[in-house]
Amino acid sequence: SYELTQPPSVSVSPGQTARITCSGDALPKQYAYWYQQKAGQAPVLVIYKDSERPSGIPERFSGSSSGTTVTLTISGVQAEDEADYYCQSADSSSTSVEFGGGTKLTVL
Amino acid sequence: QVQLVQSGAEVKKPGASVKVSCKASRYAFTSYYLHWVRQAPGQGLEWMGMINPGGGYTRYAQKFQGRVTMTRDTSTSTVYMELSSLRSDDTAVYYCARDPGGAYCSSTTCYAFDYWGQGTLVTVSS
């Protein structure tokens, strides 16, 4: 089955840049999406179509894609960015959805 | 602002069924697919399937085939997800989420989610 692989955790100090990667064989053919989920809340879409930002999402959130890896970058991390982040894509035949296992971002 | 409001928490015994509702408002209900995603305690997100509120077409994740049924009521802009033969490992928060389609991808269905319901906790316990 199709899988998306993320690191379990990333830690950064306030003001630094956090990079969260997501790898999967279908990513060159399918768009990736990123979600932020804070404790006890529903997920929020922060990046769509690999690198686009929905309205209302701060400019410090950005996305990029290279081959089988997509990356979520948070520049100038703030304490409020501490959350779980999930990448997501469709499978190569666009018939189902896959999520990465999630990355816990800790702001030191 | 798009709203998806889900029904309240449920406690069920193993082997029973549960039906969770998701009422949509402030957008054209029949124009956007709706998905169901669940999250077991302390675990990641898991896609269950989707429904086209316009025509009622459904697609389910293979894992849930035969156990899940998604339906809709266009008169009340509500979708439903029913899961049968419940087991303890079905204990989870169940979310409905809207597919943005169009500008968020290259087709009418992105298999992605721009708005989410608040979640419904389903607890399966004897």
Coordinates of N, CA and C in Angstrom, one line a residue:
Chain A
S1 N 0.8 -1.2 0.0 CA 0.0 0.0 0.0 C 0.9 1.2 0.0
Y2 N 0.3 2.3 -0.4 CA 1.0 3.6 -0.6 C 1.3 4.2 0.8
E3 N 2.5 4.7 1.0 CA 2.8 5.3 2.3 C 3.5 6.6 2.2
L4 N 3.2 7.5 3.1 CA 3.9 8.8 3.3 C 4.7 8.8 4.6
T5 N 6.0 9.1 4.5 CA 6.9 9.0 5.6 C 7.3 10.3 6.1
Q6 N 7.0 10.6 7.4 CA 7.5 11.8 8.1 C 8.3 11.5 9.3
P7 N 9.2 12.5 9.7 CA 9.9 12.2 10.9 C 8.9 12.4 12.1
P8 N 9.1 11.6 13.2 CA 8.1 11.7 14.3 C 8.2 13.0 15.0
S9 N 9.4 13.7 15.0 CA 9.5 14.9 15.8 C 10.5 15.8 15.2
V10 N 10.3 17.1 15.4 CA 11.2 18.2 15.1 C 11.2 19.2 16.2
S11 N 12.3 19.7 16.6 CA 12.4 20.7 17.7 C 13.2 21.9 17.2
V12 N 12.7 23.1 17.5 CA 13.4 24.3 17.1 C 13.2 25.3 18.2
S13 N 14.1 26.3 18.3 CA 13.9 27.4 19.2 C 13.1 28.5 18.5
P14 N 12.4 29.3 19.3 CA 11.6 30.4 18.7 C 12.5 31.3 17.8
G15 N 11.9 31.7 16.7 CA 12.7 32.5 15.7 C 13.5 31.7 14.7
Q16 N 13.7 30.5 15.0 CA 14.4 29.6 14.0 C 13.5 29.1 12.9
T17 N 14.1 28.4 12.0 CA 13.3 27.8 10.9 C 13.1 26.3 11.1
A18 N 11.9 25.8 11.0 CA 11.6 24.4 11.1 C 11.3 23.9 9.7
R19 N 11.9 22.7 9.4 CA 11.6 22.0 8.2 C 11.1 20.6 8.5
I20 N 9.9 20.3 7.9 CA 9.4 19.0 8.1 C 9.2 18.3 6.7
T21 N 9.8 17.1 6.6 CA 9.8 16.5 5.3 C 8.7 15.4 5.2
C22 N 8.4 15.0 4.0 CA 7.4 13.9 3.8 C 7.8 13.3 2.5
S23 N 7.9 12.0 2.5 CA 8.4 11.2 1.4 C 7.4 10.2 0.9
G24 N 7.2 10.1 -0.4 CA 6.3 9.1 -0.9 C 6.4 8.9 -2.4
D25 N 6.2 7.7 -2.9 CA 6.5 7.4 -4.3 C 5.6 8.2 -5.2
A26 N 4.4 8.4 -4.8 CA 3.4 9.1 -5.7 C 3.5 10.6 -5.7
L27 N 4.3 11.2 -4.8 CA 4.4 12.6 -4.7 C 4.8 13.3 -6.0
P28 N 5.6 12.8 -6.9 CA 5.9 13.5 -8.1 C 4.6 13.6 -9.0
K29 N 3.6 12.8 -8.8 CA 2.4 12.8 -9.6 C 1.2 13.4 -8.9
Q30 N 1.2 13.5 -7.7 CA 0.1 14.0 -6.9 C 0.5 15.2 -6.1
Y31 N -0.5 16.1 -5.9 CA -0.2 17.2 -5.0 C -0.2 16.8 -3.6
A32 N 0.6 17.5 -2.8 CA 0.7 17.3 -1.4 C 0.0 18.4 -0.6
Y33 N -0.6 18.1 0.5 CA -1.3 19.0 1.4 C -0.7 18.9 2.8
W34 N -0.7 20.0 3.5 CA -0.2 19.9 4.9 C -1.3 20.5 5.9
Y35 N -1.4 19.8 7.0 CA -2.3 20.2 8.0 C -1.6 20.4 9.4
Q36 N -2.1 21.4 10.1 CA -1.6 21.7 11.4 C -2.7 21.2 12.4
Q37 N -2.4 20.5 13.4 CA -3.3 20.1 14.4 C -2.8 20.3 15.8
K38 N -3.4 21.3 16.4 CA -3.1 21.6 17.8 C -3.9 20.7 18.8
A39 N -3.4 20.5 20.0 CA -4.0 19.5 20.9 C -5.5 19.8 21.1
G40 N -6.3 18.7 20.9 CA -7.7 18.8 21.2 C -8.5 19.6 20.1
Q41 N -7.9 19.9 19.0 CA -8.6 20.6 17.9 C -8.6 19.8 16.6
A42 N -9.4 20.2 15.7 CA -9.5 19.6 14.4 C -8.3 20.2 13.6
P43 N -7.8 19.4 12.6 CA -6.7 19.9 11.7 C -7.1 21.1 11.0
V44 N -6.1 21.9 10.6 CA -6.3 23.1 9.8 C -5.4 22.9 8.6
L45 N -5.9 23.2 7.4 CA -5.1 23.2 6.1 C -4.1 24.4 6.1
V46 N -2.8 24.1 6.0 CA -1.9 25.3 5.9 C -1.2 25.4 4.6
I47 N -1.1 24.3 3.8 CA -0.5 24.3 2.5 C -1.3 23.4 1.6
Y48 N -1.6 23.9 0.3 CA -2.2 23.0 -0.6 C -1.4 23.1 -2.0
K49 N -1.7 22.1 -2.8 CA -1.0 22.0 -4.1 C 0.5 22.2 -3.9
D50 N 1.1 21.5 -3.0 CA 2.5 21.5 -2.7 C 3.1 22.7 -2.0
S51 N 2.6 23.9 -2.5 CA 3.3 25.1 -2.1 C 2.4 26.4 -1.9
E52 N 1.1 26.2 -2.1 CA 0.2 27.3 -2.0 C -0.3 27.4 -0.6
R53 N -0.6 28.7 -0.2 CA -1.0 29.0 1.1 C -2.5 29.5 1.1
P54 N -3.4 28.8 1.9 CA -4.8 29.3 1.9 C -4.8 30.7 2.6
S55 N -5.9 31.4 2.3 CA -6.0 32.7 2.9 C -6.1 32.6 4.4
G56 N -5.5 33.5 5.1 CA -5.5 33.5 6.6 C -4.4 32.7 7.2
I57 N -3.6 32.0 6.4 CA -2.4 31.3 6.9 C -1.2 32.2 6.9
P58 N -0.5 32.4 8.0 CA 0.7 33.3 8.0 C 1.7 33.0 6.9
E59 N 2.4 34.1 6.4 CA 3.4 33.9 5.4 C 4.6 33.1 5.8
R60 N 4.8 32.9 7.1 CA 5.9 32.1 7.5 C 5.8 30.6 7.2
F61 N 4.6 30.2 6.8 CA 4.4 28.8 6.4 C 4.6 28.7 4.8
S62 N 5.5 27.8 4.4 CA 5.7 27.6 3.0 C 5.9 26.2 2.7
G63 N 5.7 25.8 1.4 CA 5.9 24.4 1.0 C 6.7 24.3 -0.2
S64 N 7.4 23.2 -0.4 CA 8.1 23.0 -1.6 C 8.1 21.5 -1.9
S65 N 8.5 21.2 -3.2 CA 8.5 19.8 -3.6 C 9.7 19.5 -4.5
S66 N 10.3 18.3 -4.3 CA 11.4 17.9 -5.1 C 11.4 16.4 -5.2
G67 N 11.1 15.9 -6.4 CA 11.0 14.5 -6.6 C 10.0 13.8 -5.7
T68 N 10.4 12.8 -4.9 CA 9.5 12.1 -4.0 C 9.4 12.7 -2.6
T69 N 9.9 13.9 -2.4 CA 9.9 14.5 -1.1 C 9.2 15.9 -1.2
V70 N 8.3 16.2 -0.3 CA 7.8 17.5 -0.1 C 8.2 18.0 1.3
T71 N 8.3 19.3 1.4 CA 8.8 19.9 2.7 C 7.9 21.1 3.1
L72 N 7.6 21.0 4.3 CA 6.9 22.2 5.0 C 7.9 23.0 5.7
T73 N 8.0 24.3 5.5 CA 9.0 25.1 6.1 C 8.2 26.2 6.9
I74 N 8.6 26.3 8.2 CA 8.0 27.4 9.0 C 9.2 28.3 9.4
S75 N 9.2 29.5 8.9 CA 10.2 30.5 9.1 C 9.9 31.3 10.3
G76 N 10.9 31.6 11.1 CA 10.6 32.5 12.3 C 9.6 31.8 13.2
V77 N 9.8 30.6 13.6 CA 8.8 29.8 14.4 C 8.4 30.6 15.6
Q78 N 7.1 30.5 15.9 CA 6.6 31.1 17.1 C 6.1 30.0 18.1
A79 N 5.9 30.3 19.3 CA 5.4 29.3 20.3 C 4.1 28.8 19.9
E80 N 3.2 29.6 19.2 CA 1.9 29.1 18.8 C 2.0 28.1 17.7
D81 N 3.1 27.9 17.1 CA 3.2 26.9 16.0 C 3.4 25.5 16.5
E82 N 3.6 25.4 17.8 CA 3.8 24.0 18.4 C 2.5 23.2 18.1
A83 N 2.7 22.1 17.4 CA 1.5 21.3 17.0 C 2.0 20.1 16.3
D84 N 1.0 19.2 16.0 CA 1.3 18.1 15.1 C 1.1 18.5 13.6
Y85 N 1.9 18.1 12.7 CA 1.8 18.4 11.3 C 1.7 17.2 10.5
Y86 N 0.7 17.1 9.6 CA 0.5 15.9 8.8 C 0.6 16.3 7.3
C87 N 1.3 15.5 6.6 CA 1.2 15.7 5.1 C 0.2 14.7 4.6
Q88 N -0.3 14.9 3.4 CA -1.4 14.1 2.9 C -1.4 14.2 1.4
S89 N -1.8 13.1 0.7 CA -1.8 13.1 -0.7 C -2.8 12.0 -1.1
A90 N -3.2 12.0 -2.4 CA -3.9 10.9 -2.9 C -3.0 9.9 -3.4
D91 N -3.4 8.6 -3.6 CA -2.6 7.6 -4.2 C -2.4 7.9 -5.7
S92 N -1.6 7.1 -6.3 CA -1.3 7.4 -7.7 C -2.5 7.3 -8.7
S93 N -3.5 6.5 -8.3 CA -4.7 6.4 -9.1 C -5.8 7.3 -8.7
S94 N -5.5 8.2 -7.7 CA -6.5 9.2 -7.2 C -7.8 8.5 -6.8
T95 N -7.7 7.4 -6.1 CA -8.9 6.7 -5.6 C -8.9 6.6 -4.1
S96 N -7.9 7.0 -3.4 CA -7.9 7.0 -2.0 C -6.9 8.1 -1.4
V97 N -7.0 8.3 -0.2 CA -6.2 9.3 0.5 C -5.2 8.7 1.5
E98 N -4.0 9.2 1.5 CA -3.1 8.8 2.5 C -2.6 10.0 3.3
F99 N -2.3 9.7 4.6 CA -1.7 10.7 5.5 C -0.3 10.2 5.9
G100 N 0.6 11.1 6.1 CA 1.8 10.7 6.8 C 1.5 10.5 8.2
G101 N 2.5 9.9 8.9 CA 2.2 9.5 10.3 C 2.2 10.7 11.3
G102 N 2.6 11.9 10.8 CA 2.5 13.1 11.6 C 3.9 13.4 12.2
T103 N 4.2 14.7 12.4 CA 5.4 15.2 13.0 C 5.0 16.1 14.1
K104 N 5.5 15.8 15.3 CA 5.3 16.7 16.4 C 6.3 17.8 16.4
L105 N 5.9 19.1 16.2 CA 6.8 20.2 16.3 C 6.9 20.8 17.7
T106 N 8.0 20.7 18.3 CA 8.2 21.3 19.6 C 9.0 22.6 19.5
V107 N 8.5 23.6 20.1 CA 9.2 24.9 20.2 C 9.8 25.0 21.5
L108 N 11.2 25.0 21.5 CA 11.9 24.9 22.8 C 11.8 26.2 23.6
Chain B
Q1 N -18.5 32.2 6.5 CA -17.5 31.2 6.8 C -18.2 29.8 6.8
V2 N -17.6 28.9 6.0 CA -18.1 27.5 5.9 C -18.2 26.9 7.3
Q3 N -19.3 26.2 7.6 CA -19.5 25.5 8.9 C -19.8 24.0 8.6
L4 N -19.2 23.2 9.4 CA -19.5 21.7 9.5 C -19.7 21.4 10.9
V5 N -21.0 21.1 11.3 CA -21.3 20.9 12.7 C -21.7 19.4 12.9
Q6 N -21.0 18.7 13.7 CA -21.2 17.3 13.9 C -22.0 17.0 15.1
S7 N -22.6 15.8 15.2 CA -23.4 15.3 16.3 C -22.5 15.0 17.5
G8 N -23.1 14.8 18.6 CA -22.4 14.6 19.9 C -21.7 13.3 20.1
A9 N -21.0 13.2 21.2 CA -20.2 12.0 21.5 C -21.2 10.8 21.7
E10 N -20.6 9.6 21.4 CA -21.4 8.4 21.5 C -20.6 7.3 22.2
V11 N -21.3 6.5 23.0 CA -20.7 5.3 23.6 C -21.5 4.1 23.1
K12 N -20.7 3.1 22.6 CA -21.4 2.0 22.0 C -20.7 0.7 22.5
K13 N -21.4 -0.4 22.5 CA -20.9 -1.7 22.9 C -20.3 -2.4 21.6
P14 N -19.4 -3.2 21.8 CA -18.8 -4.0 20.7 C -19.9 -4.7 20.0
G15 N -19.8 -4.7 18.6 CA -20.8 -5.3 17.8 C -22.0 -4.4 17.4
A16 N -22.1 -3.3 18.0 CA -23.2 -2.3 17.7 C -22.8 -1.5 16.5
S17 N -23.7 -0.6 16.1 CA -23.4 0.4 15.0 C -23.5 1.8 15.6
V18 N -22.9 2.7 14.9 CA -23.0 4.1 15.3 C -23.2 4.9 14.0
K19 N -24.0 6.0 14.1 CA -24.3 6.9 13.0 C -24.0 8.3 13.4
V20 N -23.0 8.9 12.8 CA -22.6 10.3 13.1 C -23.1 11.2 12.0
S21 N -23.6 12.4 12.4 CA -24.0 13.3 11.4 C -23.1 14.5 11.3
C22 N -23.2 15.2 10.1 CA -22.4 16.4 9.8 C -23.3 17.4 9.0
K23 N -23.6 18.4 9.7 CA -24.5 19.4 9.0 C -23.7 20.6 8.5
A24 N -23.8 20.8 7.2 CA -23.1 21.8 6.5 C -23.9 23.1 6.3
S25 N -23.2 24.2 6.3 CA -23.9 25.5 6.1 C -22.9 26.5 5.5
R26 N -23.5 27.5 5.0 CA -22.8 28.7 4.4 C -22.0 28.4 3.2
Y27 N -22.4 27.4 2.4 CA -21.8 27.2 1.1 C -22.8 26.2 0.4
A28 N -22.6 26.0 -0.9 CA -23.4 25.2 -1.8 C -23.2 23.7 -1.5
F29 N -24.1 23.2 -0.7 CA -23.9 21.8 -0.1 C -23.6 20.8 -1.2
T30 N -24.3 20.8 -2.3 CA -24.2 19.8 -3.3 C -23.0 20.0 -4.3
S31 N -22.3 21.0 -4.1 CA -21.2 21.3 -5.0 C -19.8 20.8 -4.5
Y32 N -19.7 20.3 -3.3 CA -18.4 19.9 -2.8 C -18.5 18.5 -2.1
Y33 N -17.6 17.6 -2.5 CA -17.5 16.3 -1.8 C -17.3 16.5 -0.3
L34 N -17.7 15.6 0.5 CA -17.4 15.5 1.9 C -16.8 14.2 2.2
H35 N -15.8 14.3 3.1 CA -15.0 13.1 3.5 C -15.2 12.8 5.0
W36 N -14.9 11.6 5.4 CA -14.8 11.2 6.8 C -13.4 10.8 7.1
V37 N -12.8 11.3 8.2 CA -11.5 11.0 8.6 C -11.6 10.7 10.1
R38 N -10.9 9.7 10.6 CA -10.9 9.4 12.0 C -9.5 9.4 12.6
Q39 N -9.5 9.6 13.9 CA -8.2 9.6 14.6 C -8.4 8.9 16.0
A40 N -7.7 7.8 16.1 CA -7.7 7.1 17.4 C -6.9 7.8 18.4
P41 N -7.1 7.6 19.7 CA -6.4 8.4 20.7 C -4.9 8.3 20.6
G42 N -4.3 9.4 20.5 CA -2.8 9.5 20.4 C -2.3 9.0 19.1
Q43 N -3.1 8.8 18.1 CA -2.7 8.3 16.8 C -2.9 9.3 15.7
G44 N -2.5 8.9 14.5 CA -2.6 9.8 13.3 C -4.0 9.8 12.7
L45 N -4.1 10.5 11.5 CA -5.3 10.6 10.8 C -5.5 9.5 9.8
E46 N -6.7 9.0 9.7 CA -7.0 7.9 8.8 C -8.3 8.2 8.0
W47 N -8.1 8.1 6.7 CA -9.2 8.4 5.8 C -10.2 7.2 5.7
M48 N -11.5 7.5 5.8 CA -12.5 6.4 5.7 C -13.2 6.4 4.4
G49 N -13.4 7.5 3.8 CA -14.2 7.5 2.5 C -14.8 8.9 2.3
M50 N -15.6 9.0 1.2 CA -16.2 10.3 0.8 C -17.5 10.0 0.1
I51 N -18.3 11.2 0.1 CA -19.6 11.1 -0.6 C -19.7 12.4 -1.4
N52 N -20.4 12.3 -2.5 CA -20.8 13.4 -3.3 C -22.2 13.8 -2.9
P53 N -22.4 14.9 -2.2 CA -23.7 15.2 -1.7 C -24.7 15.5 -2.9
G54 N -24.1 15.8 -4.0 CA -25.0 16.1 -5.2 C -25.7 14.8 -5.7
G55 N -25.0 13.8 -6.0 CA -25.5 12.6 -6.6 C -25.6 11.4 -5.7
G56 N -24.9 11.5 -4.5 CA -24.9 10.4 -3.6 C -23.8 9.4 -3.8
Y57 N -22.9 9.6 -4.8 CA -21.8 8.7 -5.1 C -20.9 8.6 -3.9
T58 N -20.5 7.4 -3.6 CA -19.6 7.2 -2.5 C -18.4 6.4 -2.9
R59 N -17.3 6.6 -2.2 CA -16.1 5.8 -2.3 C -15.5 5.6 -1.0
Y60 N -15.3 4.3 -0.6 CA -14.8 4.0 0.7 C -13.4 3.4 0.7
A61 N -12.6 3.7 1.7 CA -11.3 3.1 1.9 C -11.5 1.6 2.0
Q62 N -10.5 0.9 1.4 CA -10.7 -0.6 1.4 C -10.8 -1.2 2.8
K63 N -10.2 -0.6 3.7 CA -10.2 -1.1 5.1 C -11.6 -1.1 5.7
F64 N -12.5 -0.2 5.2 CA -13.8 -0.1 5.8 C -14.9 -0.6 4.9
Q65 N -14.5 -1.1 3.7 CA -15.5 -1.7 2.8 C -16.4 -2.7 3.5
G66 N -17.7 -2.6 3.4 CA -18.6 -3.6 4.1 C -19.0 -3.2 5.5
R67 N -18.3 -2.3 6.1 CA -18.7 -1.8 7.4 C -19.1 -0.4 7.5
V68 N -18.8 0.4 6.5 CA -19.2 1.8 6.5 C -20.2 2.1 5.5
T69 N -21.1 3.0 5.8 CA -22.1 3.5 4.8 C -22.2 5.0 5.0
M70 N -22.0 5.8 3.9 CA -22.1 7.2 4.0 C -23.4 7.6 3.1
T71 N -24.2 8.5 3.7 CA -25.4 8.9 3.0 C -25.5 10.4 3.2
R72 N -26.5 11.0 2.5 CA -26.7 12.4 2.6 C -28.2 12.7 2.5
D73 N -28.6 13.9 3.1 CA -29.9 14.4 3.1 C -29.8 15.8 2.5
T74 N -30.2 16.0 1.3 CA -30.0 17.3 0.7 C -31.0 18.4 1.3
S75 N -32.1 17.9 1.8 CA -33.1 18.9 2.4 C -32.6 19.5 3.6
T76 N -31.6 18.9 4.3 CA -31.1 19.5 5.6 C -29.6 19.7 5.5
S77 N -29.0 19.5 4.3 CA -27.6 19.7 4.1 C -26.7 18.9 5.1
T78 N -27.1 17.7 5.2 CA -26.5 16.9 6.3 C -25.9 15.6 5.6
V79 N -24.7 15.2 6.0 CA -24.2 13.9 5.6 C -24.1 13.0 6.8
Y80 N -24.2 11.7 6.6 CA -24.1 10.8 7.7 C -23.0 9.7 7.4
M81 N -22.4 9.2 8.5 CA -21.5 8.1 8.4 C -21.9 7.1 9.4
E82 N -22.2 5.9 8.9 CA -22.6 4.8 9.8 C -21.5 3.7 9.7
L83 N -21.1 3.3 10.9 CA -20.0 2.3 11.0 C -20.6 1.1 11.8
S84 N -20.6 -0.1 11.3 CA -21.2 -1.2 11.9 C -20.2 -2.2 12.5
S85 N -20.6 -3.2 13.2 CA -19.8 -4.2 13.8 C -18.6 -3.6 14.6
L86 N -18.9 -2.6 15.4 CA -17.9 -1.9 16.1 C -17.0 -2.7 17.0
R87 N -15.7 -2.4 17.0 CA -14.7 -3.0 17.9 C -14.1 -2.0 18.7
S88 N -13.3 -2.4 19.7 CA -12.7 -1.5 20.6 C -11.7 -0.6 19.9
D89 N -11.1 -1.1 18.8 CA -10.2 -0.3 18.1 C -10.8 0.7 17.1
D90 N -12.1 0.8 17.1 CA -12.9 1.8 16.4 C -13.0 3.0 17.3
T91 N -12.6 3.0 18.5 CA -12.7 4.1 19.4 C -11.8 5.2 18.8
A92 N -12.4 6.4 18.6 CA -11.7 7.4 17.8 C -12.5 8.7 17.8
V93 N -11.9 9.8 17.4 CA -12.6 11.0 17.0 C -12.9 10.9 15.5
Y94 N -14.1 11.1 15.1 CA -14.5 11.0 13.7 C -14.8 12.4 13.2
Y95 N -14.1 12.8 12.1 CA -14.3 14.1 11.5 C -14.9 14.0 10.2
C96 N -15.8 15.0 9.9 CA -16.2 15.2 8.5 C -15.3 16.4 8.0
A97 N -15.0 16.4 6.7 CA -14.2 17.4 6.1 C -14.6 17.7 4.7
R98 N -14.6 18.9 4.3 CA -15.0 19.3 2.9 C -13.8 19.2 2.0
D99 N -14.0 18.7 0.8 CA -13.0 18.7 -0.3 C -13.1 20.0 -1.0
P100 N -12.0 20.7 -1.2 CA -12.1 22.0 -1.8 C -12.3 22.0 -3.3
G101 N -11.9 21.0 -4.0 CA -12.0 20.9 -5.4 C -11.4 22.1 -6.1
G102 N -11.7 22.2 -7.4 CA -11.4 23.4 -8.2 C -10.0 24.0 -8.0
A103 N -9.9 25.1 -7.5 CA -8.7 25.9 -7.4 C -7.6 25.2 -6.5
Y104 N -8.0 24.3 -5.7 CA -7.0 23.7 -4.8 C -6.4 22.4 -5.4
C105 N -6.7 22.1 -6.7 CA -6.1 21.0 -7.4 C -6.5 21.1 -8.8
S106 N -6.3 20.1 -9.6 CA -6.5 20.1 -11.0 C -7.8 19.4 -11.4
S107 N -8.7 19.1 -10.5 CA -9.9 18.4 -10.8 C -11.0 18.8 -9.9
T108 N -12.2 18.3 -10.0 CA -13.3 18.6 -9.2 C -13.2 18.0 -7.8
T109 N -12.4 17.0 -7.7 CA -12.1 16.4 -6.4 C -10.6 16.3 -6.1
C110 N -10.2 17.0 -5.0 CA -8.8 17.0 -4.7 C -8.4 15.9 -3.8
Y111 N -9.3 15.2 -3.2 CA -8.9 14.2 -2.1 C -8.1 15.0 -1.1
A112 N -8.6 16.1 -0.6 CA -8.0 16.9 0.4 C -9.1 17.6 1.1
F113 N -8.7 18.5 2.1 CA -9.7 19.0 3.0 C -9.5 20.4 3.4
D114 N -10.4 21.3 3.1 CA -10.2 22.7 3.5 C -11.0 23.1 4.7
Y115 N -12.1 22.5 5.0 CA -12.8 22.8 6.2 C -13.1 21.5 6.9
W116 N -13.1 21.5 8.3 CA -13.3 20.3 9.1 C -14.4 20.5 10.1
G117 N -15.2 19.5 10.4 CA -16.1 19.6 11.5 C -15.3 19.5 12.8
Q118 N -16.0 19.7 13.9 CA -15.3 19.8 15.2 C -14.9 18.4 15.8
G119 N -15.4 17.4 15.1 CA -15.1 16.0 15.6 C -16.2 15.4 16.5
T120 N -16.3 14.1 16.4 CA -17.3 13.4 17.3 C -16.5 12.2 17.9
L121 N -16.4 12.2 19.2 CA -15.8 11.0 19.9 C -16.7 9.9 19.9
V122 N -16.3 8.7 19.4 CA -17.0 7.5 19.5 C -16.2 6.5 20.4
T123 N -16.8 6.1 21.5 CA -16.1 5.2 22.4 C -16.8 3.8 22.3
V124 N -16.0 2.8 22.0 CA -16.5 1.4 22.0 C -16.0 0.7 23.2
S125 N -16.9 0.3 24.0 CA -16.5 -0.4 25.3 C -17.6 -1.2 25.8
S126 N -17.2 -2.4 26.3 CA -18.2 -3.3 26.9 C -18.6 -2.8 28.4

